[in-house]
CSV table of C-alpha atoms and ligand atoms in Angstrom, one decimal:
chain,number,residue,atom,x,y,z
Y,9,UNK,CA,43.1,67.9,5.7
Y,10,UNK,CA,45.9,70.2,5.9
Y,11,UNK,CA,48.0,70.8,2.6
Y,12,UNK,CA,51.6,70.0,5.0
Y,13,UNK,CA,51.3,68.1,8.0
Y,14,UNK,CA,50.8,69.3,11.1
Y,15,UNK,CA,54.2,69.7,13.2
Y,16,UNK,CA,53.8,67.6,16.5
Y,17,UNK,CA,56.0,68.5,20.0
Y,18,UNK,CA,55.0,65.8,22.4
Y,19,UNK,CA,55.7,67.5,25.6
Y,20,UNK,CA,57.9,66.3,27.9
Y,21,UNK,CA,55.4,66.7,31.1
Y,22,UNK,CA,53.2,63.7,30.6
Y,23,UNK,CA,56.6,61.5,30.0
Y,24,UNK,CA,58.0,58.6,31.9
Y,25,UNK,CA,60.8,60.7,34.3
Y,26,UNK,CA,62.4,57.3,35.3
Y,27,UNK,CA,63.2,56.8,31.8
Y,28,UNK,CA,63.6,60.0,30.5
Y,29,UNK,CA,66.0,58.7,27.2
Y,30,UNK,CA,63.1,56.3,26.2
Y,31,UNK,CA,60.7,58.7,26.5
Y,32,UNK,CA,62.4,61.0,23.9
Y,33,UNK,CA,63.8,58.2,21.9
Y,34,UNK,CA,60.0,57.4,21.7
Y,35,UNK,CA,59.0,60.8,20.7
Y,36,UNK,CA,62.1,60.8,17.8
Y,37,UNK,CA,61.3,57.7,16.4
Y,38,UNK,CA,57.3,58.2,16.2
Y,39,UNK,CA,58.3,61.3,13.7
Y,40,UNK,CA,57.8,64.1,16.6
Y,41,UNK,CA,59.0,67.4,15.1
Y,42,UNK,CA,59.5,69.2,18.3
Y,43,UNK,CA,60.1,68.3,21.9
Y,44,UNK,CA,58.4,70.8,24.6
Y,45,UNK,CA,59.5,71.3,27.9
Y,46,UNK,CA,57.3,72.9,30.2
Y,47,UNK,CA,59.0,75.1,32.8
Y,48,UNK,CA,56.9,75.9,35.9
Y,49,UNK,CA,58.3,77.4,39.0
Y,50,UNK,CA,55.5,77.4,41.6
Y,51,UNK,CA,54.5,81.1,41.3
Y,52,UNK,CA,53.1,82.2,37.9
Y,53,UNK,CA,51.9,79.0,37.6
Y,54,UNK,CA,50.4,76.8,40.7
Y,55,UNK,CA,53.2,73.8,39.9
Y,56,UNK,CA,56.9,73.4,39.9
Y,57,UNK,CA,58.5,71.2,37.4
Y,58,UNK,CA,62.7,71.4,36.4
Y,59,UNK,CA,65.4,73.7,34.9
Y,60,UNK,CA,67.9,74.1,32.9
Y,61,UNK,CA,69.6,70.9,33.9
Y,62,UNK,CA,66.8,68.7,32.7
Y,63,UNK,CA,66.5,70.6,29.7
Y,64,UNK,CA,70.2,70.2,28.8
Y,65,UNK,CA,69.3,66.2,29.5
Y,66,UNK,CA,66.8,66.1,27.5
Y,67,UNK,CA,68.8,68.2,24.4
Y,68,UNK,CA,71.5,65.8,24.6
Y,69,UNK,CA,69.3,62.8,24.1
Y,70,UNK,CA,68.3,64.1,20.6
Y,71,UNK,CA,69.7,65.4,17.4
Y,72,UNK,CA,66.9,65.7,15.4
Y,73,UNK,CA,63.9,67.4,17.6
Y,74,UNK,CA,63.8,71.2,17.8
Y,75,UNK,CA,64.1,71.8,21.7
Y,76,UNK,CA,61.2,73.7,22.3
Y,77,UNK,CA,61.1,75.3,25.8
Y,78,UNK,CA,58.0,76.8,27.4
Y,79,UNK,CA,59.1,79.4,30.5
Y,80,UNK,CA,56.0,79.7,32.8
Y,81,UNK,CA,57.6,81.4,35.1
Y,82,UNK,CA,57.8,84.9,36.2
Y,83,UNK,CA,60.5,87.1,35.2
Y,84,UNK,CA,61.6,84.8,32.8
Y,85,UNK,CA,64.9,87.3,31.4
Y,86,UNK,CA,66.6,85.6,34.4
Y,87,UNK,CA,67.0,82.3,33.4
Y,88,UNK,CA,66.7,82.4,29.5
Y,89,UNK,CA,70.5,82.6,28.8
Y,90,UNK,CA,70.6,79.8,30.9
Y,91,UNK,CA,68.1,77.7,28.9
Y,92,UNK,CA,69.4,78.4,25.6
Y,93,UNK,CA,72.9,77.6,27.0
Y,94,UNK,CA,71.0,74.1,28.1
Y,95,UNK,CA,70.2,73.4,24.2
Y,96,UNK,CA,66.8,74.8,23.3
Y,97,UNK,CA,66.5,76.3,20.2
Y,98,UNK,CA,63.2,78.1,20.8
Y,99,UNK,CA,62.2,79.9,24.1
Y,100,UNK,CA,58.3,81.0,24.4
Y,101,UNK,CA,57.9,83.3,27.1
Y,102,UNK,CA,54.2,84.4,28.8
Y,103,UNK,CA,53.0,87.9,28.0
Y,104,UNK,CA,51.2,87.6,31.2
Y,105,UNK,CA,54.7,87.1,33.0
Y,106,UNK,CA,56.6,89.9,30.6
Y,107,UNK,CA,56.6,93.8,31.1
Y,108,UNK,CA,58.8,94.9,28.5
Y,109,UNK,CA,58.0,91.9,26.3
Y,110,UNK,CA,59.7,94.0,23.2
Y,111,UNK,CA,63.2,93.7,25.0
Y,112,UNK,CA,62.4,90.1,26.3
Y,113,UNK,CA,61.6,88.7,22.5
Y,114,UNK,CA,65.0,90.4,21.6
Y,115,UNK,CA,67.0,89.1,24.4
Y,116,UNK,CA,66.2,85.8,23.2
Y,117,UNK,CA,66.6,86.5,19.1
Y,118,UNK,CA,69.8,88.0,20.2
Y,119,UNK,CA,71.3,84.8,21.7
Y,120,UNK,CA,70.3,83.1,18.7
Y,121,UNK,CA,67.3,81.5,19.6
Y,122,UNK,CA,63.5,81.5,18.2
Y,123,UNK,CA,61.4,83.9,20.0
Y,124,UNK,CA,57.9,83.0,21.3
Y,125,UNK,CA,54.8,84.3,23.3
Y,126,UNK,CA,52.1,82.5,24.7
Y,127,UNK,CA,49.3,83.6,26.1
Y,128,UNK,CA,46.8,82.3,28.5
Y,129,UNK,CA,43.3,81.4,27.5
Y,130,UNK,CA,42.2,84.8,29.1
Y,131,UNK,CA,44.1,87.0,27.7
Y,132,UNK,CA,43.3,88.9,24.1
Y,133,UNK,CA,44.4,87.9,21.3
Y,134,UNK,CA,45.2,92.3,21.0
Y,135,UNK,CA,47.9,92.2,23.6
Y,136,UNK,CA,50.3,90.6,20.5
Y,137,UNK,CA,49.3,93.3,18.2
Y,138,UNK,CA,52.8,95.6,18.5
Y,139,UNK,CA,54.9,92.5,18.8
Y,140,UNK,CA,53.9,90.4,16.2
Y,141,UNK,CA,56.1,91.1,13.6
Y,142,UNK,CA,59.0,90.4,15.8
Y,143,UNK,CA,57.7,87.2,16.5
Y,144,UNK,CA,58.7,83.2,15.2
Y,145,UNK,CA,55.9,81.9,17.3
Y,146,UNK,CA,52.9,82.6,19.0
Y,147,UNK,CA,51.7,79.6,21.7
Y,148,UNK,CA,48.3,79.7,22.5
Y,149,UNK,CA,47.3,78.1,25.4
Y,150,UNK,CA,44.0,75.9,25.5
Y,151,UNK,CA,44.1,75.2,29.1
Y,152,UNK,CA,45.1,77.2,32.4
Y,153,UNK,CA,48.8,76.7,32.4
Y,154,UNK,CA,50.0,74.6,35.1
Y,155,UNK,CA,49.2,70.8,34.4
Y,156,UNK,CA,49.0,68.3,31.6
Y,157,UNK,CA,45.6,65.9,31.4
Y,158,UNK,CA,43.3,68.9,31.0
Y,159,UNK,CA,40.4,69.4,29.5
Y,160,UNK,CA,40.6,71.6,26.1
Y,161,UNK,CA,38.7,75.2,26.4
Y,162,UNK,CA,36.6,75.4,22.9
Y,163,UNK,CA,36.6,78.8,22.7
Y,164,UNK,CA,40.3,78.3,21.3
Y,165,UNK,CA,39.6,77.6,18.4
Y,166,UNK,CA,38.2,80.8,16.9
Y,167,UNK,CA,41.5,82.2,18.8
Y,168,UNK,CA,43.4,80.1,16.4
Y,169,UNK,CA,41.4,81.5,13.2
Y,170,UNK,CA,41.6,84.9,14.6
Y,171,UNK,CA,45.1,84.8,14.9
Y,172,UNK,CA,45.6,83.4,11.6
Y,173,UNK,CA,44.2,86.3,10.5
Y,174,UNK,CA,45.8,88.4,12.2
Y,175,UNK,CA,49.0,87.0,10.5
Y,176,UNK,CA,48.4,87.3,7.2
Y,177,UNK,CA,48.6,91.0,8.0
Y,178,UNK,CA,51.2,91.2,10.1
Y,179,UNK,CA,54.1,88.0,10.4
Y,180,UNK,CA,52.7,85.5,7.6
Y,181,UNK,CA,56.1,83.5,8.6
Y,182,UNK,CA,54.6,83.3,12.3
Y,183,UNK,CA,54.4,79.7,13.4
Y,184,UNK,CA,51.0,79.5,15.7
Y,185,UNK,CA,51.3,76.5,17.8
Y,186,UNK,CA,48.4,75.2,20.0
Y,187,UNK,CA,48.9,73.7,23.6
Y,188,UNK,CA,46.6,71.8,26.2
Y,189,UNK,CA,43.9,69.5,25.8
Y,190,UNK,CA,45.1,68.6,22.3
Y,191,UNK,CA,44.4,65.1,21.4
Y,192,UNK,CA,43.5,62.5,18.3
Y,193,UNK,CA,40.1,63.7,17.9
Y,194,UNK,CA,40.5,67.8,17.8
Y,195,UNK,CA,43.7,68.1,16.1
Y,196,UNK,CA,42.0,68.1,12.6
Y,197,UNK,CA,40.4,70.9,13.4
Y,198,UNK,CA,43.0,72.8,14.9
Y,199,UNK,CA,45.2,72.8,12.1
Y,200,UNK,CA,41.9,73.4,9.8
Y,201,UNK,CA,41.7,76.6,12.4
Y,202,UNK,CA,45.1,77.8,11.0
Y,203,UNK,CA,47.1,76.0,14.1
Y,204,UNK,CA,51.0,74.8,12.7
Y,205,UNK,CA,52.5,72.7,15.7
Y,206,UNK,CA,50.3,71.1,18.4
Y,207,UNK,CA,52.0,70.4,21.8
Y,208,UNK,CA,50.8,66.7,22.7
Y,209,UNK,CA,51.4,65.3,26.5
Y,210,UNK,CA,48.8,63.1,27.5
Y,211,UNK,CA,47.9,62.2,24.0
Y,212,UNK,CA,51.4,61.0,23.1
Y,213,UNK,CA,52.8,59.8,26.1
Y,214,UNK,CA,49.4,57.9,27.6
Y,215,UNK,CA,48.7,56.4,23.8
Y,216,UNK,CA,48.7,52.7,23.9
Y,217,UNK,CA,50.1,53.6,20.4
Y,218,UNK,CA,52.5,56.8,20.3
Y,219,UNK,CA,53.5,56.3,17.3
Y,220,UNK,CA,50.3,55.9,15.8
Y,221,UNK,CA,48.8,58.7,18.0
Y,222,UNK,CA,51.2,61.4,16.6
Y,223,UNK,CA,50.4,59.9,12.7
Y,224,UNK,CA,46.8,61.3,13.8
Y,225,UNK,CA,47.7,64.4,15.2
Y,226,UNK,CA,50.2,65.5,12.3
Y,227,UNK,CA,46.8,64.6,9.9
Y,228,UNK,CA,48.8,61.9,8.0
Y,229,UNK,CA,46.4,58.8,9.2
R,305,DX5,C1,50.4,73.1,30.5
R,305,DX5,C2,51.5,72.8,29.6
R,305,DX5,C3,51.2,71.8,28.5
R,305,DX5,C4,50.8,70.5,28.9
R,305,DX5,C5,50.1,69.8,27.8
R,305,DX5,O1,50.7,74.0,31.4
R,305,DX5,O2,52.1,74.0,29.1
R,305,DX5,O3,52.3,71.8,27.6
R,305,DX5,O4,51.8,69.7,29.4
R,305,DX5,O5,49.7,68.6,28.3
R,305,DX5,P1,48.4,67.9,27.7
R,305,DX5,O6,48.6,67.6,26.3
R,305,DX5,O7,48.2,66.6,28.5
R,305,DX5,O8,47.2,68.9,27.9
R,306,ZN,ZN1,53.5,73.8,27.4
C-alpha cells in the first residue's frame, strides 16, 4: 500500500462524447486528480481524436482537475501554444515524435506549463537520461499508443522501477505516471513499482462503479 495515494487521471478517450460535462463532472466528483486528454492526429499514431477546441471544452467544465494533455502527434511545437492557450496545465510530448526534445520541454516550461515525455513501450528507458532533470513528468506508455481498451504489456513494470531509480539520481521531484491497460487489479502494483499518477480510460469510464473504481486505483479501498 502506497504511503500517499495514488494520483488518478481518468482519460477523456474512453468517455461518453455526447455528454462530455457529465463525463468530467463524473471524473471530479469520484476524487479524479487529473483529467487526460489524448491527442492523436492520424500519423504518429494510427487514430485521430480532437484539438484544442475540445480541450478548451473540457478545461472549462472543471476547476479542480489538473488538465493533463497527451500530444501524440508529430511535430508537436506546432500546436502546444495552442493547447496551453485551450487550458492545460501540463503538456507530455513523445520522444519518439521530438528531435530537439531539450528545446520542446522548454518551449512548454516557458509558457508556463508542466513539461512531460512519454515514451512508447519500445523505446529505452536511456533515451530520457540528458533530459531528465528538466523534466515534471515522465509518461510511460503500457500499450502502443493509439487506442484505449488495450491490453497492458507486463514488461512495464520493471520500466516503472527502473525509472524510479533512475530518479532518485537524477529529478527525485519527477512525477512518473503510467498509461494503458491500467485497471482495478494492477494498479497496486504499479504504484508499488514507484508509478505516481495512473491514466484510467476503460477502467473509469466502463466501471459499473466509477467512483468506486478510482477508490481502487488511488489504493484507498
Ligand atoms: C492510448 C492513450 C491512453 C488510453 C488509455 O493511446 O494514450 O491514454 O486512452 O486507455 P485505457 O485505460 O483504456 O487503456
Ligand atoms: Zn494517454
Amino acid at each position: 500500500m502506497p504511503v500517499k495515494p495514488t494520483l488518478i487521471a481518468p482519460s477523456i478517450l474512453s468517455a461518453d462524447f455526447t455528454n462530455l460535462r457529465a463525463s468530467i463532472e463524473l471524473a471530479e466528483k469520484a476524487g479524479a486528480d487529473w483529467i487526460h486528454c489524448d491527442v492523436m492526429d492520424g500519423a504518429f499514431v494510427p487514430n485521430i481524436t480532437f484539438g484544442p477546441f475540445i480541450v478548451q471544452a473540457i478545461a472549462k467544465c472543471t476547476s479542480s482537475m489538473v488538465i493533463d494533455t497527451h500530444l501524440m502527434i508529430a511535430d508537436p511545437d506546432r500546436f502546444i501554444e495552442d493547447f496551453i492557450k485551450a487550458g492545460s496545465h501540463q503538456i507530455t510530448v513523445h520522444q519518439e515524435a521530438c528531435p530537439h526534445l531539450h528545446r520542446t520541454v522548454q518551449f512548454i516550461k516557458s509558457l508556463g506549463a508542466k513539461a512531460g515525455v512519454s515514451i512508447n513501450p519500445a523505446t529505452p528507458l536511456s533515451v530520457l537520461e540528458s533530459i531528465l532533470p528538466d523534466l515534471d513528468l515522465v509518461l510511460l506508455m503500457s500499450v502502443n499508443p493509439g487506442f484505449g481498451g488495450q491490453k497492458f504489456i507486463p514488461s512495464s513494470v520493471g520500466k516503472i522501477a527502473r525509472l524510479d531509480a533512475m530518479r532518485k539520481e537524477l529529478n527525485p521531484g519527477l512525477v512518473i505516471a503510467v498509461d494503458g491497460g491500467v485497471t482495478e487489479e494492477n494498479a497496486a502494483e504499479l504504484s508499488a513499482a514507484g508509478a505516481d499518477a495512473l491514466i484510467a480510460g476503460t477502467a473509469f469510464f466502463k466501471a459499473a462503479d466509477p467512483a468506486a473504481a478510482a477508490r481502487k486505483i488511488k489504493g484507498l479501498a
